[in-house]
């Protein structure tokens, strides 16, 4: 692929709106690097939980977490089509997807210093373009000049169904109601935090994929990608 035409693709949206799947598949189809920015917030959360600075139902120890930020090493290991999240050299891909981490991540992601540190890391990852990044603030804060921006939406119930299936397929013992509750709580915290709140960038293309198959969604994204690349030529 011609490097002059490489662009930045920002995919934002609500939790479990299917954006990670679409971002990963698009990156693989066009030979771009894929970064799941949510995994980075989850890794900081796991770190805080392991150190006793955050637990379900309580508030995070913001001072302790902020003081440790420069020491927390987050990385990704590429293994075939998979991208594994690493925390201080350990693969934590499964741990960061647990409901416990999901229940604790929003308060951690609302800490401004945590956001600033991770946004800086994310911007560095996009320096040479050719990247697809998904998250909540990628098109608004991390890459406001991204050449392609998508904002994904789907009803809370539809998203909870997907997440419930994902978790139970992995053997987690959770109820649909717990997952729906987690989705709604995270939506609320993500939308109302003062720093980098979840919102659709003015120049993003909105996609409600509730009634779309994965194939239809992938085709839609590829078409949009082609028109965005053509526009920057
Ligand atoms: O996409 P996800 O559900 O794995 O994200 C986990 C949490 O991280 C989510 O509750 C919101 C937060 N997040 C964020 O604040 N900003 C991002 N760019 C990505 C995720």
Short mmCIF file of C-alpha atoms and ligand atoms in Angstrom, two decimals:
data_model
loop_
_atom_site.label_atom_id
_atom_site.label_comp_id
_atom_site.label_asym_id
_atom_site.label_seq_id
_atom_site.Cartn_x
_atom_site.Cartn_y
_atom_site.Cartn_z
CA UNK A 1 0.00 0.00 0.00
CA UNK A 2 1.28 3.47 -0.93
CA UNK A 3 2.44 5.12 2.31
CA UNK A 4 1.45 8.64 1.09
CA UNK A 5 -2.15 7.58 1.11
CA UNK A 6 -2.18 6.15 4.62
CA UNK A 7 -4.80 7.72 6.77
CA UNK A 8 -5.98 7.63 10.38
CA UNK A 9 -9.29 5.90 11.03
CA UNK A 10 -11.14 6.76 14.25
CA UNK A 11 -14.00 4.50 15.31
CA UNK A 12 -15.91 5.68 18.37
CA UNK A 13 -19.10 4.58 19.99
CA UNK A 14 -20.96 3.09 22.89
CA UNK A 15 -19.64 0.06 24.76
CA UNK A 16 -20.35 -3.25 23.00
CA UNK A 17 -21.58 -1.48 19.87
CA UNK A 18 -19.45 -3.87 17.81
CA UNK A 19 -16.83 -1.24 17.06
CA UNK A 20 -13.84 -3.40 18.09
CA UNK A 21 -14.86 -6.20 15.73
CA UNK A 22 -15.37 -3.83 12.84
CA UNK A 23 -12.18 -1.88 13.56
CA UNK A 24 -10.09 -5.06 13.80
CA UNK A 25 -11.52 -6.53 10.61
CA UNK A 26 -11.10 -3.29 8.68
CA UNK A 27 -7.48 -2.95 9.84
CA UNK A 28 -6.75 -6.51 8.76
CA UNK A 29 -8.45 -6.04 5.36
CA UNK A 30 -6.44 -2.91 4.50
CA UNK A 31 -3.15 -3.85 6.21
CA UNK A 32 -3.36 -1.19 8.95
CA UNK A 33 -2.39 -1.45 12.61
CA UNK A 34 -5.36 -1.85 14.96
CA UNK A 35 -5.39 -0.32 18.43
CA UNK A 36 -8.14 -0.98 20.96
CA UNK A 37 -7.86 2.11 23.18
CA UNK A 38 -10.41 0.69 25.64
CA UNK A 39 -7.95 -2.13 26.37
CA UNK A 40 -5.51 0.51 27.61
CA UNK A 41 -8.07 1.93 30.09
CA UNK A 42 -8.89 -1.62 31.14
CA UNK A 43 -5.20 -2.41 31.71
CA UNK A 44 -4.77 0.62 34.00
CA UNK A 45 -7.92 -0.51 35.83
CA UNK A 46 -6.58 -4.04 36.28
CA UNK A 47 -3.32 -2.59 37.57
CA UNK A 48 -5.23 -0.43 40.10
CA UNK A 49 -7.35 -3.39 41.24
CA UNK A 50 -4.31 -5.61 41.71
CA UNK A 51 -2.65 -2.94 43.83
CA UNK A 52 -5.75 -2.38 45.98
CA UNK A 53 -6.37 1.12 44.60
CA UNK A 54 -9.75 0.25 43.10
CA UNK A 55 -12.47 -2.29 43.85
CA UNK A 56 -16.08 -2.81 42.83
CA UNK A 57 -18.47 -0.43 44.53
CA UNK A 58 -15.78 1.92 45.83
CA UNK A 59 -14.03 5.00 44.50
CA UNK A 60 -10.51 4.76 43.07
CA UNK A 61 -7.49 6.01 45.02
CA UNK A 62 -6.82 8.73 42.45
CA UNK A 63 -3.60 10.06 44.03
CA UNK A 64 -1.98 6.61 44.20
CA UNK A 65 -2.97 5.77 40.62
CA UNK A 66 -1.81 9.11 39.22
CA UNK A 67 1.53 8.83 41.07
CA UNK A 68 2.13 5.37 39.57
CA UNK A 69 1.12 6.26 35.98
CA UNK A 70 4.68 6.71 34.64
CA UNK A 71 5.55 3.19 35.84
CA UNK A 72 2.54 1.36 34.37
CA UNK A 73 3.72 -0.22 31.12
CA UNK A 74 1.00 -0.96 28.57
CA UNK A 75 1.81 -2.58 25.27
CA UNK A 76 0.31 -4.82 22.59
CA UNK A 77 1.69 -8.09 21.36
CA UNK A 78 0.66 -9.04 17.85
CA UNK A 79 -0.03 -12.77 17.54
CA UNK A 80 -1.40 -13.68 14.10
CA UNK A 81 -4.68 -11.83 13.71
CA UNK A 82 -4.90 -11.24 17.47
CA UNK A 83 -3.64 -8.27 19.39
CA UNK A 84 -2.89 -9.17 22.99
CA UNK A 85 -2.83 -6.50 25.69
CA UNK A 86 0.27 -6.56 27.87
CA UNK A 87 0.57 -5.04 31.33
CA UNK A 88 4.10 -4.77 32.71
CA UNK A 89 5.20 -7.52 30.32
CA UNK A 90 2.35 -9.93 31.17
CA UNK A 91 -0.43 -10.86 28.73
CA UNK A 92 -3.66 -9.76 30.42
CA UNK A 93 -6.06 -10.00 27.47
CA UNK A 94 -8.53 -12.28 29.31
CA UNK A 95 -8.30 -10.57 32.71
CA UNK A 96 -9.10 -7.12 31.32
CA UNK A 97 -12.33 -8.43 29.72
CA UNK A 98 -13.83 -9.70 33.00
CA UNK A 99 -17.03 -8.18 34.37
CA UNK A 100 -15.07 -7.09 37.49
CA UNK A 101 -12.78 -4.93 35.35
CA UNK A 102 -15.77 -3.74 33.27
CA UNK A 103 -17.47 -2.63 36.47
CA UNK A 104 -14.44 -0.62 37.61
CA UNK A 105 -13.14 0.86 34.36
CA UNK A 106 -15.39 3.91 33.91
CA UNK A 107 -14.32 5.71 37.13
CA UNK A 108 -10.68 5.06 36.20
CA UNK A 109 -11.25 6.33 32.64
CA UNK A 110 -12.80 9.48 34.11
CA UNK A 111 -9.55 10.50 35.88
CA UNK A 112 -8.15 13.39 33.76
CA UNK A 113 -4.48 12.49 34.36
CA UNK A 114 -5.13 8.89 33.26
CA UNK A 115 -6.78 10.19 30.09
CA UNK A 116 -3.94 12.62 29.36
CA UNK A 117 -1.30 9.89 29.72
CA UNK A 118 -3.17 7.38 27.53
CA UNK A 119 -4.12 9.99 24.91
CA UNK A 120 -0.43 10.90 24.56
CA UNK A 121 0.47 7.22 24.06
CA UNK A 122 -2.32 6.82 21.49
CA UNK A 123 -1.24 9.90 19.55
CA UNK A 124 2.32 8.55 19.41
CA UNK A 125 0.98 5.27 17.98
CA UNK A 126 -0.68 7.19 15.14
CA UNK A 127 2.31 9.31 14.17
CA UNK A 128 3.02 7.42 10.96
CA UNK A 129 -0.71 6.94 10.19
CA UNK A 130 -1.94 3.63 8.76
CA UNK A 131 -3.85 2.99 11.97
CA UNK A 132 -7.41 2.10 12.98
CA UNK A 133 -8.15 3.03 16.58
CA UNK A 134 -11.41 2.49 18.39
CA UNK A 135 -12.64 4.10 21.58
CA UNK A 136 -14.82 6.93 22.87
CA UNK A 137 -12.80 10.08 22.15
CA UNK A 138 -10.64 9.07 19.20
CA UNK A 139 -12.33 11.33 16.64
CA UNK A 140 -12.85 14.19 19.10
CA UNK A 141 -9.69 14.30 21.26
CA UNK A 142 -7.01 11.80 20.20
CA UNK A 143 -7.15 12.38 16.43
CA UNK A 144 -9.44 15.35 15.75
CA UNK A 145 -7.94 15.55 12.23
CA UNK A 146 -8.47 11.86 11.38
CA UNK A 147 -9.37 11.46 7.72
CA UNK A 148 -12.08 8.89 8.49
CA UNK A 149 -14.36 8.98 11.54
CA UNK A 150 -17.17 6.60 12.37
CA UNK A 151 -19.51 6.76 15.36
CA UNK A 152 -21.28 3.48 16.18
CA UNK A 153 -24.55 3.22 17.95
CA UNK A 154 -27.00 0.43 18.85
CA UNK A 155 -29.64 0.08 21.56
CA UNK A 156 -28.44 -0.73 25.12
CA UNK A 157 -30.43 -4.00 25.00
CA UNK A 158 -28.85 -5.12 21.72
CA UNK A 159 -25.38 -4.28 23.03
CA UNK A 160 -25.99 -6.10 26.34
CA UNK A 161 -27.11 -9.18 24.40
CA UNK A 162 -23.82 -9.20 22.47
CA UNK A 163 -21.71 -8.69 25.57
CA UNK A 164 -23.66 -11.35 27.51
CA UNK A 165 -23.05 -13.87 24.73
CA UNK A 166 -19.35 -12.96 24.57
CA UNK A 167 -18.93 -13.42 28.34
CA UNK A 168 -20.95 -16.63 28.66
CA UNK A 169 -19.19 -18.12 25.62
CA UNK A 170 -15.99 -17.68 27.62
CA UNK A 171 -17.58 -19.46 30.60
CA UNK A 172 -18.29 -16.41 32.80
CA UNK A 173 -21.23 -16.77 35.17
CA UNK A 174 -23.19 -13.57 34.71
CA UNK A 175 -26.83 -12.73 34.11
CA UNK A 176 -28.17 -10.69 31.20
CA UNK A 177 -29.56 -8.16 33.71
CA UNK A 178 -26.10 -7.65 35.26
CA UNK A 179 -24.60 -7.04 31.84
CA UNK A 180 -27.40 -4.65 30.81
CA UNK A 181 -26.93 -2.76 34.06
CA UNK A 182 -23.17 -2.50 33.41
CA UNK A 183 -23.76 -1.26 29.84
CA UNK A 184 -26.20 1.44 31.05
CA UNK A 185 -23.97 2.56 33.92
CA UNK A 186 -20.93 2.81 31.63
CA UNK A 187 -22.91 4.75 28.99
CA UNK A 188 -23.90 7.24 31.65
CA UNK A 189 -20.38 7.69 33.08
CA UNK A 190 -18.82 7.82 29.58
CA UNK A 191 -21.28 10.47 28.40
CA UNK A 192 -21.20 12.70 31.45
CA UNK A 193 -17.50 12.81 32.44
CA UNK A 194 -15.89 16.24 32.08
CA UNK A 195 -12.74 15.03 30.29
CA UNK A 196 -13.11 13.45 26.82
CA UNK A 197 -16.81 12.55 27.17
CA UNK A 198 -18.31 10.13 24.66
CA UNK A 199 -19.85 12.17 21.88
CA UNK A 200 -20.09 11.98 18.12
CA UNK A 201 -17.57 14.28 16.38
CA UNK A 202 -19.28 16.80 14.10
CA UNK A 203 -17.54 15.31 11.05
CA UNK A 204 -18.06 11.62 11.96
CA UNK A 205 -20.32 9.33 9.95
CA UNK A 206 -22.94 7.72 12.21
CA UNK A 207 -23.59 4.00 11.95
CA UNK A 208 -26.42 2.19 13.73
CA UNK A 209 -25.50 -1.45 13.18
CA UNK A 210 -28.38 -2.99 15.20
CA UNK A 211 -29.84 -4.60 12.11
CA UNK A 212 -26.66 -5.15 10.07
CA UNK A 213 -24.79 -8.40 9.58
CA UNK A 214 -21.01 -8.39 10.12
CA UNK A 215 -20.51 -8.78 6.34
CA UNK A 216 -22.77 -5.82 5.55
CA UNK A 217 -20.98 -3.76 8.17
CA UNK A 218 -17.54 -4.67 6.78
CA UNK A 219 -18.59 -3.77 3.24
CA UNK A 220 -20.02 -0.45 4.42
CA UNK A 221 -16.74 0.36 6.18
CA UNK A 222 -14.58 -0.61 3.21
CA UNK A 223 -16.67 1.61 0.91
CA UNK A 224 -16.31 4.51 3.33
CA UNK A 225 -12.55 3.86 3.65
CA UNK A 226 -12.14 3.96 -0.15
CA UNK A 227 -14.00 7.24 -0.44
CA UNK A 228 -11.96 8.78 2.41
CA UNK A 229 -8.66 7.70 0.83
CA UNK A 230 -9.81 9.05 -2.54
CA UNK A 231 -10.62 12.38 -0.87
CA UNK A 232 -7.06 12.84 0.48
CA UNK A 233 -5.28 11.98 -2.78
O1 LIG B 1 -14.36 -0.17 24.62
P1 LIG B 1 -14.32 -0.79 26.02
O2 LIG B 1 -15.69 -1.16 26.54
O3 LIG B 1 -13.35 -1.90 26.14
O4 LIG B 1 -13.80 0.40 26.95
C1 LIG B 1 -13.60 0.23 28.32
C2 LIG B 1 -13.86 1.52 29.06
O5 LIG B 1 -12.83 2.46 28.77
C3 LIG B 1 -15.18 2.20 28.75
O6 LIG B 1 -16.08 2.09 29.82
C4 LIG B 1 -14.84 3.64 28.52
C5 LIG B 1 -13.37 3.73 28.55
N1 LIG B 1 -12.79 4.27 27.33
C6 LIG B 1 -12.59 5.62 27.27
O7 LIG B 1 -12.97 6.33 28.20
N2 LIG B 1 -11.96 6.18 26.21
C7 LIG B 1 -11.55 5.41 25.19
N3 LIG B 1 -10.93 5.98 24.15
C8 LIG B 1 -11.78 4.01 25.22
C9 LIG B 1 -12.41 3.48 26.30
#
